[in-house]
Short mmCIF file of C-alpha atoms and ligand atoms in Angstrom, two decimals:
data_model
loop_
_atom_site.label_atom_id
_atom_site.label_comp_id
_atom_site.label_asym_id
_atom_site.label_seq_id
_atom_site.Cartn_x
_atom_site.Cartn_y
_atom_site.Cartn_z
CA MET A 1 10.77 34.02 7.25
CA ILE A 2 11.48 35.42 3.21
CA GLU A 3 12.88 32.31 1.82
CA SER A 4 10.40 30.43 3.50
CA ILE A 5 7.53 33.12 1.63
CA LYS A 6 9.66 32.00 -1.51
CA GLU A 7 9.89 28.44 -1.12
CA THR A 8 6.07 28.28 -0.49
CA GLU A 9 5.39 29.96 -3.69
CA LYS A 10 7.38 27.95 -5.48
CA THR A 11 6.12 24.78 -3.96
CA PHE A 12 2.48 25.27 -4.55
CA LEU A 13 2.99 26.76 -8.02
CA SER A 14 4.60 23.40 -9.12
CA GLU A 15 1.87 21.55 -7.05
CA ILE A 16 -0.90 22.72 -9.00
CA SER A 17 0.22 22.63 -11.93
CA GLU A 18 0.37 18.69 -11.65
CA VAL A 19 -3.47 18.83 -10.46
CA LYS A 20 -5.57 16.46 -12.77
CA ASP A 21 -9.35 16.39 -10.93
CA GLN A 22 -11.46 18.09 -8.28
CA LYS A 23 -9.72 15.90 -5.60
CA GLU A 24 -6.37 16.57 -6.28
CA LEU A 25 -6.97 20.15 -6.59
CA GLU A 26 -8.92 20.15 -2.82
CA GLU A 27 -6.22 18.82 -1.06
CA VAL A 28 -3.70 21.79 -2.57
CA ARG A 29 -6.30 23.92 -0.96
CA ILE A 30 -6.11 22.40 2.00
CA LYS A 31 -2.42 21.97 2.47
CA TYR A 32 -1.88 26.13 1.44
CA LEU A 33 -5.21 27.97 2.13
CA SER A 34 -7.52 26.40 4.80
CA ARG A 35 -7.12 27.59 8.05
CA LYS A 36 -4.57 25.96 9.36
CA GLY A 37 -2.71 25.61 6.20
CA ILE A 38 0.78 26.92 5.37
CA VAL A 39 -0.38 30.33 4.41
CA ALA A 40 -2.20 30.24 8.15
CA LEU A 41 1.11 29.39 9.46
CA LEU A 42 2.68 31.45 8.08
CA PHE A 43 0.88 34.71 9.44
CA GLU A 44 0.77 33.44 12.44
CA LYS A 45 4.91 33.40 13.00
CA LEU A 46 4.43 37.23 12.17
CA LYS A 47 3.33 37.47 15.51
CA ASP A 48 7.47 36.66 16.24
CA VAL A 49 8.75 38.85 13.75
CA SER A 50 10.27 42.02 14.77
CA ARG A 51 8.85 45.53 14.99
CA GLU A 52 11.04 46.81 11.68
CA GLU A 53 10.71 43.51 9.46
CA LYS A 54 7.06 43.23 10.15
CA PRO A 55 5.57 46.42 7.91
CA VAL A 56 7.76 43.94 4.67
CA ILE A 57 7.17 41.08 5.51
CA GLY A 58 3.76 41.30 6.55
CA LYS A 59 3.18 42.87 2.75
CA GLU A 60 4.77 39.86 1.38
CA LEU A 61 2.56 37.71 2.70
CA ASN A 62 -0.64 39.40 1.55
CA LEU A 63 0.94 38.83 -1.95
CA LEU A 64 1.58 35.37 -1.34
CA LYS A 65 -1.60 34.53 -0.07
CA ASN A 66 -3.77 36.60 -2.96
CA LEU A 67 -1.34 34.95 -5.57
CA LEU A 68 -2.40 31.59 -4.57
CA GLU A 69 -6.14 32.35 -4.00
CA ALA A 70 -5.96 33.98 -7.66
CA LYS A 71 -3.83 30.85 -9.20
CA PHE A 72 -6.54 28.23 -7.00
CA LEU A 73 -9.53 30.27 -8.82
CA GLU A 74 -7.60 30.23 -12.29
CA VAL A 75 -7.22 25.82 -11.52
CA LYS A 76 -10.26 25.64 -10.23
CA GLU A 77 -11.78 26.99 -13.22
CA LYS A 78 -10.18 24.66 -15.48
CA VAL A 79 -10.53 21.85 -13.77
CA ASP A 80 -14.61 21.98 -13.29
CA GLU A 81 -14.71 23.17 -16.93
CA ASP A 82 -12.59 19.81 -17.94
CA THR A 83 -14.62 17.62 -16.16
CA GLY A 84 -18.14 19.03 -17.33
CA LYS A 85 -17.06 18.35 -20.36
CA GLN A 86 -15.86 14.69 -19.74
CA LYS A 87 -19.67 14.53 -18.62
CA LYS A 88 -21.10 15.67 -21.40
CA LYS A 89 -18.84 13.05 -24.26
CA ILE A 90 -21.09 10.92 -25.72
CA ASP A 91 -19.04 7.91 -26.15
CA LEU A 92 -20.87 6.47 -29.30
CA THR A 93 -19.79 3.41 -30.02
CA LEU A 94 -20.79 1.85 -26.61
CA PRO A 95 -22.99 -0.62 -27.26
CA GLY A 96 -26.99 0.18 -26.76
CA ARG A 97 -28.77 -0.77 -23.43
CA GLU A 98 -30.74 -4.17 -23.57
CA ILE A 99 -34.38 -3.34 -23.26
CA LYS A 100 -35.65 -6.18 -21.34
CA ILE A 101 -39.46 -7.60 -22.21
CA GLY A 102 -41.59 -9.33 -20.65
CA SER A 103 -42.44 -12.87 -22.16
CA LYS A 104 -45.97 -15.54 -22.46
CA HIS A 105 -45.67 -17.14 -18.54
CA ILE A 106 -45.56 -20.79 -19.27
CA LEU A 107 -48.87 -21.76 -18.69
CA THR A 108 -49.47 -19.24 -21.79
CA GLN A 109 -47.57 -20.81 -23.81
CA THR A 110 -48.34 -24.84 -22.63
CA LEU A 111 -52.12 -23.85 -23.82
CA ASP A 112 -50.74 -21.55 -26.55
CA GLU A 113 -49.40 -25.29 -28.11
CA ILE A 114 -52.45 -27.15 -26.92
CA LYS A 115 -54.68 -25.10 -28.71
CA SER A 116 -52.55 -24.92 -31.60
CA ILE A 117 -52.17 -28.87 -31.89
CA PHE A 118 -55.57 -29.39 -31.59
CA LYS A 119 -56.78 -26.49 -34.25
CA GLY A 120 -54.17 -28.37 -36.22
CA LEU A 121 -56.74 -31.57 -35.94
CA GLY A 122 -59.93 -29.02 -36.62
CA PHE A 123 -60.62 -28.36 -33.04
CA SER A 124 -61.98 -24.49 -32.46
CA VAL A 125 -61.61 -22.83 -29.15
CA HIS A 126 -64.73 -21.74 -26.97
CA GLU A 127 -64.77 -20.88 -23.46
CA GLY A 128 -67.21 -20.41 -20.71
CA PRO A 129 -67.34 -18.39 -17.29
CA GLU A 130 -65.80 -19.54 -14.10
CA LEU A 131 -68.63 -19.15 -11.92
CA GLU A 132 -71.22 -21.47 -12.70
CA SER A 133 -74.93 -23.22 -12.03
CA ASP A 134 -74.76 -26.53 -9.96
CA TYR A 135 -77.05 -27.31 -13.28
CA ASN A 136 -74.32 -27.13 -15.68
CA ASN A 137 -71.40 -27.91 -13.77
CA PHE A 138 -72.78 -31.15 -12.40
CA GLU A 139 -76.54 -32.06 -13.17
CA ALA A 140 -76.62 -31.89 -16.84
CA LEU A 141 -73.42 -33.95 -16.99
CA ASN A 142 -75.22 -36.85 -14.94
CA PHE A 143 -74.04 -36.63 -11.37
CA GLN A 144 -77.52 -36.86 -9.68
CA ALA A 145 -78.33 -34.69 -6.73
CA ASP A 146 -76.60 -36.98 -3.92
CA HIS A 147 -74.79 -39.29 -6.53
CA PRO A 148 -71.11 -40.33 -4.67
CA ALA A 149 -69.52 -39.03 -7.97
CA ARG A 150 -69.81 -35.24 -6.67
CA ASP A 151 -67.45 -36.36 -3.83
CA MET A 152 -64.11 -36.63 -6.40
CA GLN A 153 -64.45 -32.45 -6.80
CA ASP A 154 -64.49 -30.84 -3.56
CA THR A 155 -66.47 -27.49 -4.80
CA PHE A 156 -65.95 -24.23 -3.56
CA PHE A 157 -69.97 -23.25 -3.63
CA VAL A 158 -71.60 -19.85 -3.71
CA THR A 159 -74.70 -20.24 -3.54
CA LYS A 160 -76.58 -23.58 -2.83
CA ASP A 161 -77.62 -23.37 -7.21
CA PHE A 162 -74.06 -21.37 -8.17
CA LEU A 163 -69.76 -22.65 -7.40
CA LEU A 164 -66.85 -22.03 -8.50
CA ARG A 165 -66.34 -24.79 -11.26
CA THR A 166 -64.57 -28.19 -10.45
CA HIS A 167 -64.04 -28.60 -14.22
CA THR A 168 -64.13 -27.23 -17.70
CA SER A 169 -66.87 -30.57 -18.77
CA PRO A 170 -69.60 -27.70 -18.10
CA VAL A 171 -68.63 -26.29 -21.12
CA GLN A 172 -69.54 -28.81 -23.48
CA ILE A 173 -73.19 -27.77 -21.91
CA ARG A 174 -73.48 -24.90 -23.02
CA VAL A 175 -71.67 -25.38 -26.60
CA MET A 176 -73.65 -28.18 -27.06
CA THR A 177 -77.32 -26.44 -25.88
CA ASN A 178 -76.21 -23.23 -28.10
CA SER A 179 -74.92 -24.91 -31.57
CA GLN A 180 -75.82 -28.35 -33.02
CA PRO A 181 -73.43 -31.40 -34.34
CA PRO A 182 -71.04 -31.50 -36.01
CA ILE A 183 -69.25 -29.98 -32.85
CA ARG A 184 -65.50 -30.14 -32.32
CA VAL A 185 -64.20 -27.82 -29.74
CA ILE A 186 -62.10 -27.37 -27.23
CA MET A 187 -62.27 -25.42 -24.23
CA PRO A 188 -59.45 -24.10 -21.93
CA GLY A 189 -60.07 -22.51 -18.57
CA LYS A 190 -59.71 -21.89 -14.91
CA VAL A 191 -60.71 -24.15 -12.67
CA PHE A 192 -60.89 -24.19 -8.58
CA ARG A 193 -61.65 -27.41 -6.13
CA ASN A 194 -61.73 -26.78 -2.25
CA GLU A 195 -58.39 -28.93 -1.75
CA ALA A 196 -55.27 -28.27 0.46
CA VAL A 197 -52.65 -26.51 -1.40
CA SER A 198 -49.14 -28.90 -1.95
CA ALA A 199 -46.96 -29.49 -4.60
CA ARG A 200 -48.90 -31.68 -5.91
CA SER A 201 -52.35 -30.38 -5.60
CA HIS A 202 -53.70 -27.17 -5.74
CA CYS A 203 -57.48 -25.03 -4.81
CA GLN A 204 -57.32 -23.60 -8.90
CA PHE A 205 -55.73 -24.60 -11.49
CA HIS A 206 -56.32 -24.95 -15.24
CA GLN A 207 -57.97 -27.87 -17.90
CA VAL A 208 -58.36 -28.18 -21.49
CA GLU A 209 -61.70 -29.65 -22.05
CA GLY A 210 -62.39 -31.37 -25.66
CA LEU A 211 -65.42 -32.47 -27.17
CA CYS A 212 -66.62 -33.89 -30.62
CA ILE A 213 -70.08 -35.20 -31.78
CA ASP A 214 -71.15 -35.89 -34.87
CA THR A 215 -72.73 -38.94 -35.86
CA ASP A 216 -70.76 -42.46 -36.28
CA ILE A 217 -68.04 -40.92 -33.67
CA SER A 218 -66.27 -43.78 -32.23
CA PHE A 219 -63.75 -44.98 -29.54
CA ALA A 220 -61.09 -45.81 -32.28
CA GLU A 221 -61.55 -41.82 -33.06
CA LEU A 222 -61.02 -40.73 -29.39
CA LYS A 223 -58.10 -42.79 -29.40
CA GLY A 224 -56.71 -41.95 -32.84
CA THR A 225 -57.54 -37.68 -31.83
CA LEU A 226 -55.87 -37.85 -28.11
CA VAL A 227 -52.30 -40.65 -29.37
CA ALA A 228 -51.88 -37.76 -32.18
CA PHE A 229 -52.05 -35.08 -29.71
CA ALA A 230 -49.60 -36.80 -27.57
CA LYS A 231 -46.77 -37.41 -29.62
CA GLN A 232 -47.62 -34.03 -31.12
CA PHE A 233 -46.74 -31.91 -27.88
CA TYR A 234 -44.42 -35.18 -25.47
CA GLY A 235 -42.61 -36.38 -28.56
CA LYS A 236 -43.48 -39.36 -31.51
CA ASP A 237 -41.64 -41.75 -29.42
CA LEU A 238 -44.04 -41.92 -26.85
CA LYS A 239 -45.08 -45.31 -25.07
CA TYR A 240 -48.55 -44.40 -24.00
CA ARG A 241 -51.86 -46.93 -22.79
CA PHE A 242 -55.76 -46.31 -21.83
CA ARG A 243 -56.81 -47.01 -18.74
CA ALA A 244 -60.76 -48.43 -18.18
CA SER A 245 -61.87 -45.46 -15.37
CA PHE A 246 -65.32 -43.80 -14.20
CA PHE A 247 -66.83 -40.53 -14.51
CA PRO A 248 -70.65 -40.19 -14.93
CA PHE A 249 -70.37 -38.07 -18.17
CA THR A 250 -69.05 -40.62 -20.54
CA GLU A 251 -69.26 -44.66 -21.17
CA PRO A 252 -67.11 -46.06 -21.08
CA SER A 253 -64.49 -43.93 -19.36
CA ALA A 254 -61.06 -44.25 -19.34
CA GLU A 255 -57.77 -42.90 -18.08
CA MET A 256 -54.44 -41.77 -20.87
CA ASP A 257 -51.07 -42.51 -19.66
CA ILE A 258 -47.99 -41.78 -20.84
CA THR A 259 -44.23 -43.60 -19.53
CA CYS A 260 -42.75 -41.69 -16.56
CA PHE A 261 -40.14 -38.74 -18.42
CA LEU A 262 -38.46 -39.06 -15.02
CA CYS A 263 -37.49 -42.94 -14.83
CA LYS A 264 -38.58 -44.09 -18.81
CA GLY A 265 -40.91 -46.39 -17.56
CA SER A 266 -38.40 -48.48 -14.67
CA GLY A 267 -40.44 -46.84 -11.63
CA CYS A 268 -40.13 -44.02 -9.03
CA ARG A 269 -40.97 -41.33 -6.63
CA VAL A 270 -42.94 -39.13 -9.21
CA CYS A 271 -44.92 -42.41 -10.67
CA LYS A 272 -44.92 -43.99 -8.14
CA ASN A 273 -43.66 -46.96 -8.80
CA THR A 274 -46.04 -47.36 -11.61
CA GLY A 275 -44.11 -46.42 -14.57
CA TRP A 276 -46.68 -44.48 -15.96
CA LEU A 277 -48.06 -41.25 -15.70
CA GLU A 278 -51.59 -40.00 -16.10
CA ILE A 279 -52.45 -37.41 -18.64
CA LEU A 280 -56.11 -37.08 -19.30
CA GLY A 281 -60.01 -38.38 -18.46
CA CYS A 282 -61.61 -39.15 -21.37
CA GLY A 283 -64.53 -41.30 -22.68
CA MET A 284 -67.53 -41.21 -24.55
CA VAL A 285 -70.39 -38.73 -24.16
CA ASP A 286 -73.33 -40.83 -22.04
CA PRO A 287 -76.34 -40.75 -23.67
CA ASN A 288 -77.81 -39.25 -20.54
CA VAL A 289 -75.90 -36.18 -21.54
CA LEU A 290 -76.81 -35.84 -24.64
CA LYS A 291 -80.37 -36.26 -23.65
CA ALA A 292 -79.86 -33.71 -20.81
CA VAL A 293 -79.23 -31.40 -23.90
CA GLY A 294 -81.61 -32.33 -26.35
CA TYR A 295 -79.77 -34.40 -28.47
CA ASP A 296 -81.25 -37.45 -30.64
CA SER A 297 -78.97 -39.67 -28.87
CA GLU A 298 -79.79 -42.53 -31.18
CA LYS A 299 -78.02 -40.54 -34.14
CA TYR A 300 -75.58 -38.94 -32.24
CA THR A 301 -72.35 -39.99 -30.81
CA GLY A 302 -69.11 -38.33 -29.73
CA TYR A 303 -66.41 -38.47 -26.83
CA ALA A 304 -64.99 -35.31 -24.71
CA PHE A 305 -61.27 -35.40 -22.83
CA GLY A 306 -60.22 -33.23 -19.87
CA MET A 307 -56.33 -32.58 -18.72
CA GLY A 308 -55.18 -30.18 -16.60
CA ILE A 309 -52.31 -27.65 -18.24
CA GLU A 310 -50.41 -27.35 -14.97
CA ARG A 311 -49.87 -30.86 -14.91
CA THR A 312 -49.64 -31.65 -18.55
CA GLY A 313 -47.09 -28.59 -18.40
CA MET A 314 -45.39 -30.61 -14.88
CA LEU A 315 -44.82 -33.71 -17.27
CA LYS A 316 -43.33 -31.96 -20.40
CA TYR A 317 -40.56 -29.70 -18.59
CA GLY A 318 -40.38 -32.09 -15.40
CA LEU A 319 -41.64 -29.62 -12.74
CA THR A 320 -42.24 -31.23 -9.26
CA ASP A 321 -43.71 -28.56 -7.45
CA ILE A 322 -47.47 -26.57 -8.63
CA ARG A 323 -46.56 -23.93 -6.76
CA THR A 324 -44.30 -22.74 -9.18
CA TYR A 325 -46.23 -21.81 -11.58
CA PHE A 326 -47.83 -18.57 -9.27
CA ASP A 327 -44.77 -18.17 -7.16
CA ASN A 328 -44.48 -15.15 -9.50
CA ASP A 329 -40.48 -15.92 -8.96
CA LEU A 330 -38.53 -14.54 -12.07
CA ARG A 331 -35.42 -16.94 -11.73
CA PHE A 332 -38.70 -19.55 -12.22
CA LEU A 333 -40.51 -17.76 -15.10
CA LYS A 334 -37.27 -16.37 -16.95
CA GLN A 335 -36.44 -21.11 -17.90
CA PHE A 336 -39.59 -20.63 -20.43
N1 LIG B 401 -64.07 -33.42 -15.79
C1 LIG B 401 -62.80 -34.19 -15.88
C2 LIG B 401 -62.18 -34.05 -14.53
O1 LIG B 401 -61.74 -32.91 -14.05
C3 LIG B 401 -62.35 -34.89 -17.11
C4 LIG B 401 -62.86 -35.44 -17.70
C5 LIG B 401 -63.64 -35.01 -19.37
C6 LIG B 401 -63.27 -36.87 -18.11
C7 LIG B 401 -64.05 -35.37 -20.07
C8 LIG B 401 -63.45 -37.37 -19.02
C9 LIG B 401 -64.36 -36.21 -20.27
O2 LIG B 401 -61.21 -35.10 -13.80
#
């Protein structure tokens, strides 16, 4: 018995001197000092010892227990202190944590670029409200009541006379009613149409409207301005064409196409095999519109144009689904 006590003391002391952390220390405690540990087993064996030997061995066992416990506490204190120090130690050579800041939404970036190009061409920026009167959105723009052209833009009516604007053209009316020529403005903003949401169309999107009114403004000036814009925005090697079209508030009217970004003109799914993509609508301001705002249509002429910002961005970056703009998916947003 005495042998086992001496042996236990020896192995315990050697094992605890090797301990490096709290986990190893706990292993040693369980092995020697727990309820089923070596020391407890030795105490159990005490009952088999003869009556004469019992006091001596009992005393030795108690000494062993006290010694082991004391040593355990001493080592525990040291290990606790070491791990505490490690926690506190700061490694000043570690690189700092990067602070992530947001970036502008791709629509805002696209609009910023469009604005900056037109500012360079002498245009200023003006905004109007999203809730509009039927008068500004249709009537003053030469869409008389029951004019079939109203069907071109499915409208969210709020009351009989008020609606969510279907295009940014009503801002033209606001600008012209409140100022006199010469006028050179672009008018960005949100517009709404009662359309089913799909990859190609949305019930809410953004447009940039342009308006120029002065004496002697010709279609050539309209073309020159839009070509200068398109070359800066899409690239100077751009191929384009103007196609005759119809809008009630412009006469003559046109749509501007550029070569399809995907097939480069040979025809594909995106351009519906035409090789061309429409980027905007435009035309010379109809004399009826000038009259509606009280301008002398003999003295002044002008042009207007309008383009969808989502569409413009989609063509520039080759996006195929308009819904991705509004999904707020970081995997999409982070690419820009
Ligand atoms: N407002 C027209 C639309 O939304 C675009 C346009 C603007 C056409 C100005 C001509 C002139 O379709």
